[in-house]
Amino acid sequence: MNQQHFQPPPPPQQQQQGNLPRIQRGGNANNRMHNNHNRHHNNQQQNNNNNGMMNPMMNNQNMQQQQSFPVGPHEEGPVTPNYVQQPQSKMVFDGKRMRKAIERQFIDYNPTVIQSIRGRIFERSKRDIPYVPPHPAYETYLLPPSAYRYNPTTCITTKFEHISTNKQRCPINVVCWTPDGRRLLTGASTGEFTLWNGQAFNFETIQQAHDSPIRAMVWNHNDTFMVSADNGGVIKYWQSNMNNIMTYKGHEECIRDIGFSPTDSKFCSCSDDGTVKVWDFTTYSVDKTLSGHGSDVRCCDWHPRNSLIASGAKDYLIKLWDAKSGQNVATLHGHKNTIFNIKWNMNGNWLLSCSKDQLIKMYDIRYLKEFQTFKGHNREVTCLAWHPHHETLFASGSYDGNIIFWIVGTETPQAKIKGAHDSAVWDISWHPFGHVLCSGSNDYATKFWVRNRPGDKMDDKYNIHELPPELQLRVTTQKMEEETMMMDDHIVSDVTPSLPGLGNVGLPGLGGIGMSPYGNMMNNSSLPGIGFGNNSSGGLPGLGL
């Protein structure tokens, strides 16, 4: 059987100059100029090659330049593009060095909203809400917080997402979301406003807002203006673009809190001078001065629908004021130490307060009685925040850096972020959408907390204490084993022989002398021909030693 060998086709023959069409041989002035330019380029390249023989370094540079940029079939030479990839991952565009791209965690709530809109037309009651199994494959079935009206525990944010810190490290006294939820505004002890992105949590801008530490920041209900106050008693008005439109002196001492009326025409402020003042927003004048506390007033809040103001002070008392007449309506006795914060619920019936006595108390103003006491903190409770969509869910922060989530009607905490901060948590704030919680602390950090995804292991340091005891032990043991293996690998990788090229092998011709695994000389055996060493009892031959 004859075997036929495959032969490649012959290469195409180059056409002779005489066979080219007349238009390519150059009959007009443009083609003649093009040919002259090519001839000049070839002569210049030949001169460069000759010079390169005398200067090898210059020749290498020319060769690298020619190899870096491809030359097209009709191009006269290498053309430098406007985008160049330089060594060591340095990106240059139009002569400017570009910053290296950084991967960031991005929290986008739009897919949950789309999923909710698609399914709500079939939802008649809570039985029609789909069950989400605890598996990562079902993350796309997660709904926004407002969709789980009957189960507020689905909106507990215990998963750590991001930490943001100013370049000038300073305590964060106040955190406040913009009304649209796109940015977070923080007030620092240096008097600066810092804007952080609400989805990627990266830094956007910073500006000097006050001359002393910022103590309060509140947006009005129309989301058009914000009022801020500082440690020196100064009040400032801000537009949504962070433009300051008004500044005036409100109190002689530090202003602790601010609250807007339902109509946004008035607001209240409390100070260390022991008074609560009602201000007219448009005329910047004082309508009423509420005096009745025997010490510093640390917090105040305006009722969401009525002309009623609640205030808490260092005298352990909570007072209710009529904003129109300026009279004290009622006094609530419940705490045994300084009251740090006070918040009205969206339903207008519940009043929540926290104190230095490590307790959180809720009052029902319809009966002017204590409704429930929440015990769980081991230090002073410094801040409170109601969830924007679930009226029974709220969060609290304490002086020891813990954040606890509570539900009205239950005595035990629903979840706890142990060691959320290294120092006192001064303020916490929910995103208007309800899926992110932000906390500002005395440890100079601003942290963002989000909901756990379906199938999360919850084995990080913030959530591991929420697991059952046997599972905690298993996860801790597994992590210790992984750390031990990493340390062993690190020790082995750090072993470097002192003699290059020999490794851990013994010295040639000397028997047992060599290198130990830790780079030390091993001299346990005697030198060849002499018979002495560390474990040898013999001496030098002929000397009797």
Coordinates of C-alpha atoms in Angstrom, one line a residue, residues 81-486:
P81 CA -0.2 54.9 21.1
N82 CA -1.8 57.0 23.8
Y83 CA -2.2 54.0 26.0
V84 CA 1.1 52.3 27.1
Q85 CA 1.5 49.3 29.4
Q86 CA 4.7 50.0 31.4
P87 CA 6.6 47.5 33.5
Q88 CA 5.6 47.0 37.2
S89 CA 1.9 47.4 36.4
K90 CA 2.1 51.1 35.9
M91 CA -0.7 52.3 33.7
V92 CA -0.2 55.5 31.7
F93 CA -2.9 57.2 29.7
D94 CA -2.1 60.4 27.8
G95 CA 1.1 60.8 29.8
K96 CA -0.7 60.6 33.1
R97 CA -0.2 57.7 35.5
M98 CA -3.5 55.9 36.4
R99 CA -4.3 54.5 39.7
K100 CA -4.5 50.7 40.0
A101 CA -8.0 49.4 40.1
I102 CA -9.2 48.1 43.5
E103 CA -12.0 45.6 43.9
R104 CA -14.6 46.8 46.4
Q105 CA -17.6 45.3 48.0
F106 CA -20.8 46.8 46.4
I107 CA -24.2 46.5 48.1
D108 CA -26.9 47.0 45.4
Y109 CA -30.5 46.7 46.6
N110 CA -32.0 47.1 43.1
P111 CA -32.3 43.4 42.4
T112 CA -34.3 42.8 45.6
V113 CA -36.7 45.6 44.6
I114 CA -37.2 44.1 41.2
Q115 CA -37.8 40.7 42.7
S116 CA -40.4 42.2 45.1
I117 CA -42.2 44.1 42.3
R118 CA -42.4 41.0 40.2
G119 CA -43.9 38.9 43.0
R120 CA -46.1 41.3 44.9
I121 CA -49.0 41.1 42.4
F122 CA -49.5 37.5 43.4
E123 CA -49.1 38.2 47.2
R124 CA -52.4 38.2 49.1
S125 CA -51.1 37.5 52.6
K126 CA -48.0 36.5 54.4
R127 CA -48.6 32.9 53.3
D128 CA -47.8 33.9 49.7
I129 CA -44.3 35.2 50.6
P130 CA -41.8 32.6 49.2
Y131 CA -39.6 30.7 51.6
V132 CA -35.9 31.3 51.1
P133 CA -33.8 28.2 51.9
P134 CA -30.4 28.7 53.6
H135 CA -28.3 28.1 50.5
P136 CA -26.2 30.6 48.5
A137 CA -28.1 29.6 45.3
Y138 CA -31.2 31.3 46.6
E139 CA -29.6 34.8 47.1
T140 CA -31.6 36.0 44.1
Y141 CA -34.8 35.3 45.9
L142 CA -34.0 37.7 48.7
L143 CA -36.5 40.6 49.1
P144 CA -36.1 44.1 50.5
P145 CA -36.7 44.8 54.2
S146 CA -40.1 46.4 53.5
A147 CA -41.4 43.1 51.9
Y148 CA -41.0 41.1 55.2
R149 CA -43.7 42.9 57.1
Y150 CA -44.5 40.0 59.3
N151 CA -40.9 38.9 60.1
P152 CA -38.6 41.7 61.3
T153 CA -35.8 39.3 62.2
T154 CA -34.9 39.1 58.5
C155 CA -33.7 42.7 58.7
I156 CA -31.2 42.2 61.4
T157 CA -27.8 43.4 60.2
T158 CA -25.0 41.5 61.9
K159 CA -22.7 40.9 58.9
F160 CA -19.6 43.1 58.8
E161 CA -19.3 44.7 55.4
H162 CA -16.8 47.6 55.4
I163 CA -14.9 50.0 57.7
S164 CA -14.2 53.6 56.8
T165 CA -11.7 55.8 58.5
N166 CA -10.7 59.4 58.0
K167 CA -7.2 60.3 57.1
Q168 CA -7.0 62.4 60.2
R169 CA -8.0 59.8 62.8
C170 CA -10.6 61.3 65.2
P171 CA -13.7 60.1 67.1
I172 CA -17.0 59.9 65.1
N173 CA -19.7 61.6 67.2
V174 CA -22.6 61.5 64.7
V175 CA -23.6 59.4 61.7
C176 CA -26.5 60.4 59.4
W177 CA -27.7 59.1 56.0
T178 CA -28.8 61.5 53.3
P179 CA -32.5 61.3 52.5
D180 CA -31.9 59.4 49.2
G181 CA -29.6 56.9 50.9
R182 CA -26.8 57.4 48.4
R183 CA -24.3 58.8 50.9
L184 CA -23.5 58.7 54.5
L185 CA -22.6 61.9 56.4
T186 CA -20.4 61.7 59.5
G187 CA -19.6 64.4 62.0
A188 CA -16.2 64.1 63.7
S189 CA -14.7 65.7 66.8
T190 CA -12.6 67.9 64.5
G191 CA -15.7 69.6 63.2
E192 CA -15.5 68.0 59.7
F193 CA -18.2 66.6 57.5
T194 CA -17.2 63.4 55.7
L195 CA -19.3 61.9 52.9
W196 CA -19.0 58.2 52.2
N197 CA -20.6 56.4 49.3
G198 CA -23.7 54.5 50.4
Q199 CA -23.2 51.5 48.1
A200 CA -19.4 51.0 47.7
F201 CA -18.6 52.7 51.0
N202 CA -15.7 54.6 49.6
F203 CA -14.6 58.1 50.4
E204 CA -16.2 60.9 48.4
T205 CA -15.4 64.3 50.0
I206 CA -14.7 66.1 53.3
Q207 CA -15.2 69.7 54.4
Q208 CA -14.7 71.8 57.5
A209 CA -18.2 72.4 58.8
H210 CA -17.7 73.6 62.4
D211 CA -14.9 75.0 64.5
S212 CA -15.6 72.6 67.4
P213 CA -16.7 68.9 67.7
I214 CA -20.1 68.2 66.0
R215 CA -22.7 66.8 68.3
A216 CA -26.0 66.7 66.3
M217 CA -27.1 66.4 62.6
V218 CA -30.8 66.1 61.6
W219 CA -32.6 66.3 58.3
N220 CA -36.1 67.8 58.0
H221 CA -39.0 65.7 56.9
N222 CA -39.1 67.3 53.4
D223 CA -35.4 66.2 52.9
T224 CA -34.4 69.7 51.8
F225 CA -32.4 71.1 54.7
M226 CA -30.2 69.7 57.5
V227 CA -29.5 71.4 60.8
S228 CA -26.2 70.7 62.7
A229 CA -24.9 71.8 66.1
D230 CA -21.5 71.7 67.7
N231 CA -19.8 71.7 71.1
G232 CA -19.8 75.5 71.2
G233 CA -23.5 76.0 70.9
V234 CA -23.5 77.1 67.2
I235 CA -26.4 76.0 64.9
K236 CA -25.9 75.8 61.1
Y237 CA -28.3 75.2 58.2
W238 CA -27.2 73.1 55.2
Q239 CA -28.7 72.4 51.8
S240 CA -28.7 69.0 50.2
N241 CA -25.5 69.9 48.3
M242 CA -23.7 70.7 51.6
N243 CA -24.0 74.5 51.1
N244 CA -24.1 76.4 54.4
I245 CA -26.9 79.1 54.3
M246 CA -27.2 80.2 57.9
T247 CA -25.0 80.2 61.1
Y248 CA -26.0 81.6 64.5
K249 CA -25.4 81.1 68.2
G250 CA -28.1 78.9 69.8
H251 CA -26.9 78.0 73.3
E252 CA -24.1 79.2 75.5
E253 CA -22.9 75.6 76.1
C254 CA -22.7 72.4 74.2
I255 CA -25.8 71.4 72.1
R256 CA -26.5 67.7 72.5
D257 CA -29.5 66.9 70.3
I258 CA -31.9 68.4 67.7
G259 CA -35.4 67.3 66.6
F260 CA -37.7 68.6 63.8
S261 CA -41.4 69.2 64.1
P262 CA -43.8 67.4 61.8
T263 CA -44.4 70.5 59.7
D264 CA -40.6 71.4 59.5
S265 CA -41.4 75.0 60.5
K266 CA -39.9 74.6 63.9
F267 CA -37.2 72.5 65.6
C268 CA -36.0 71.9 69.2
S269 CA -32.5 71.8 70.7
C270 CA -31.2 70.8 74.1
S271 CA -28.0 71.9 75.7
D272 CA -25.8 71.4 78.8
D273 CA -27.1 74.7 80.1
G274 CA -30.2 72.8 81.3
T275 CA -32.7 74.2 78.8
V276 CA -34.7 73.0 75.7
K277 CA -35.4 75.7 73.1
V278 CA -38.0 75.7 70.4
W279 CA -36.8 77.6 67.3
D280 CA -38.5 79.0 64.3
F281 CA -36.7 77.6 61.3
T282 CA -37.3 80.6 58.9
T283 CA -36.8 83.5 61.4
Y284 CA -34.0 81.9 63.4
S285 CA -35.6 83.1 66.6
V286 CA -36.6 81.3 69.9
D287 CA -40.3 80.7 70.3
K288 CA -40.1 78.9 73.7
T289 CA -37.5 78.1 76.3
L290 CA -38.3 75.0 78.3
S291 CA -36.8 75.1 81.7
G292 CA -37.4 72.4 84.3
H293 CA -34.5 70.0 84.3
G294 CA -32.1 70.3 87.2
S295 CA -29.0 69.4 85.2
D296 CA -27.6 69.0 81.7
V297 CA -30.2 68.0 79.1
R298 CA -28.5 65.2 77.0
C299 CA -31.3 64.4 74.5
C300 CA -34.5 65.5 73.0
D301 CA -36.9 64.4 70.3
W302 CA -40.1 65.8 68.7
H303 CA -43.3 63.7 68.4
P304 CA -43.8 62.5 64.8
R305 CA -47.4 63.9 64.6
N306 CA -48.2 66.1 67.6
S307 CA -46.8 69.2 69.2
L308 CA -45.1 67.2 71.9
I309 CA -41.4 67.2 72.9
A310 CA -39.6 64.6 75.0
S311 CA -36.3 65.3 76.8
G312 CA -33.9 63.4 79.0
A313 CA -31.3 64.8 81.3
K314 CA -28.6 64.1 83.9
D315 CA -31.2 64.3 86.7
Y316 CA -32.5 60.8 85.6
L317 CA -35.9 62.2 84.5
I318 CA -37.8 62.2 81.2
K319 CA -40.0 65.2 80.7
L320 CA -42.8 65.7 78.1
W321 CA -43.4 69.3 77.0
D322 CA -46.1 71.1 75.1
A323 CA -44.3 72.9 72.3
K324 CA -47.1 75.5 72.0
S325 CA -47.5 76.6 75.6
G326 CA -44.1 75.6 76.8
Q327 CA -45.5 73.7 79.8
N328 CA -44.3 70.5 81.3
V329 CA -47.0 67.9 80.6
A330 CA -45.7 64.8 82.4
T331 CA -42.5 63.5 84.0
L332 CA -41.4 59.8 83.7
H333 CA -39.4 58.3 86.5
G334 CA -37.7 55.0 85.5
H335 CA -34.0 55.3 85.1
K336 CA -31.5 55.5 87.9
N337 CA -28.7 57.3 86.1
T338 CA -28.0 59.8 83.3
I339 CA -30.2 59.4 80.2
F340 CA -28.1 59.4 77.1
N341 CA -30.7 59.1 74.2
I342 CA -34.4 59.1 73.6
K343 CA -36.4 58.2 70.4
W344 CA -40.0 58.3 69.4
N345 CA -41.4 55.4 67.5
M346 CA -43.1 55.9 64.1
N347 CA -46.5 55.0 65.5
G348 CA -46.3 57.9 68.0
N349 CA -47.2 55.8 71.0
W350 CA -43.9 54.4 72.2
L351 CA -41.0 56.3 73.6
L352 CA -37.6 54.6 73.9
S353 CA -34.9 55.7 76.2
C354 CA -31.4 54.4 77.2
S355 CA -29.4 55.3 80.3
K356 CA -26.1 55.0 82.1
D357 CA -27.7 52.3 84.3
Q358 CA -27.3 49.8 81.4
L359 CA -31.0 49.6 80.8
I360 CA -33.3 50.4 77.9
K361 CA -36.9 51.4 78.8
M362 CA -40.0 51.8 76.6
Y363 CA -42.9 53.9 77.7
D364 CA -46.4 54.0 76.3
I365 CA -47.5 57.6 76.5
R366 CA -51.2 56.7 76.2
Y367 CA -50.9 55.4 79.8
L368 CA -47.8 57.3 80.8
K369 CA -46.3 54.1 82.1
E370 CA -43.3 51.9 81.5
F371 CA -44.1 49.3 79.0
Q372 CA -41.0 47.1 78.9
T373 CA -37.4 47.0 80.1
F374 CA -34.6 45.6 78.0
K375 CA -31.6 44.1 79.8
G376 CA -28.5 42.8 77.9
H377 CA -25.8 45.5 77.9
N378 CA -22.9 45.3 80.4
R379 CA -22.0 49.0 80.1
E380 CA -23.7 52.3 79.6
V381 CA -26.2 52.3 76.6
T382 CA -25.2 55.3 74.5
C383 CA -27.4 55.3 71.4
L384 CA -30.7 54.0 69.9
A385 CA -32.2 53.7 66.4
W386 CA -35.6 52.4 65.3
H387 CA -35.8 50.5 62.1
P388 CA -37.4 52.6 59.3
H389 CA -39.9 49.9 58.2
H390 CA -40.4 47.6 61.2
E391 CA -41.9 49.5 64.2
T392 CA -41.0 46.7 66.6
L393 CA -37.3 46.4 65.7
F394 CA -34.5 48.6 67.0
A395 CA -30.8 48.6 67.6
S396 CA -28.7 49.9 70.5
G397 CA -25.0 50.6 71.1
S398 CA -23.1 50.7 74.3
Y399 CA -19.9 52.0 75.8
D400 CA -18.1 48.7 75.5
G401 CA -18.5 48.6 71.7
N402 CA -21.3 46.1 71.4
I403 CA -24.4 46.5 69.2
I404 CA -27.6 44.6 70.1
F405 CA -30.8 44.1 68.2
W406 CA -34.1 44.0 70.0
I407 CA -37.8 43.3 69.2
V408 CA -40.6 44.8 71.2
G409 CA -42.3 42.1 73.2
T410 CA -39.3 39.8 73.7
E411 CA -37.1 40.0 76.7
T412 CA -33.9 38.5 75.2
P413 CA -31.9 40.1 72.5
Q414 CA -32.5 38.9 68.9
A415 CA -28.8 39.2 67.9
K416 CA -25.6 40.8 69.2
I417 CA -22.5 42.1 67.5
K418 CA -19.9 41.4 70.2
G419 CA -16.9 43.7 69.9
A420 CA -18.3 45.7 67.0
H421 CA -16.0 48.5 68.0
D422 CA -12.9 48.7 70.2
S423 CA -14.4 51.7 72.1
A424 CA -17.7 53.4 72.8
V425 CA -20.3 53.4 70.1
W426 CA -21.5 57.1 69.9
D427 CA -24.2 56.8 67.2
I428 CA -25.9 54.3 64.9
S429 CA -28.2 55.0 62.0
W430 CA -30.3 52.8 59.6
H431 CA -30.2 53.2 55.9
P432 CA -33.5 54.7 54.7
F433 CA -34.1 51.4 52.8
G434 CA -33.4 49.4 56.0
H435 CA -30.8 47.0 54.7
V436 CA -27.6 48.6 56.1
L437 CA -26.8 49.8 59.6
C438 CA -24.0 52.3 60.2
S439 CA -22.2 52.9 63.4
G440 CA -19.7 55.6 64.5
S441 CA -17.4 55.1 67.4
N442 CA -14.7 56.5 69.6
D443 CA -12.2 54.2 68.0
Y444 CA -12.1 56.6 64.9
A445 CA -13.9 54.1 62.7
T446 CA -17.2 54.1 60.8
K447 CA -18.5 50.6 60.2
F448 CA -21.2 49.3 57.9
W449 CA -23.3 46.2 58.8
V450 CA -25.6 44.4 56.3
R451 CA -28.0 41.4 56.4
N452 CA -26.6 37.9 56.3
R453 CA -27.1 36.1 52.9
P454 CA -28.8 32.7 52.7
G455 CA -26.2 30.0 53.5
D456 CA -23.7 32.3 55.3
K457 CA -21.5 30.2 57.6
M458 CA -21.4 33.1 60.3
D459 CA -18.0 31.9 61.4
D460 CA -16.4 35.4 61.6
K461 CA -15.5 37.0 64.9
Y462 CA -18.6 39.1 65.0
N463 CA -21.1 36.2 64.5
I464 CA -19.4 33.1 65.9
H465 CA -20.9 33.7 69.3
E466 CA -24.4 33.4 67.8
L467 CA -23.8 29.8 66.8
P468 CA -24.7 26.8 69.1
P469 CA -21.9 25.9 71.6
E470 CA -21.0 22.6 69.9
L471 CA -20.7 24.4 66.5
Q472 CA -18.6 27.2 68.0
L473 CA -16.2 24.6 69.4
R474 CA -16.0 22.9 66.0
V475 CA -15.3 26.1 64.1
T476 CA -12.8 27.3 66.7
T477 CA -10.9 24.0 66.5
Q478 CA -10.9 24.1 62.7
K479 CA -9.5 27.6 62.6
M480 CA -6.8 26.7 65.1
E481 CA -5.7 23.7 63.0
E482 CA -5.6 25.9 59.9
E483 CA -3.5 28.5 61.7
T484 CA -1.1 25.8 63.0
M485 CA -0.7 24.4 59.4
M486 CA 0.0 27.9 58.1

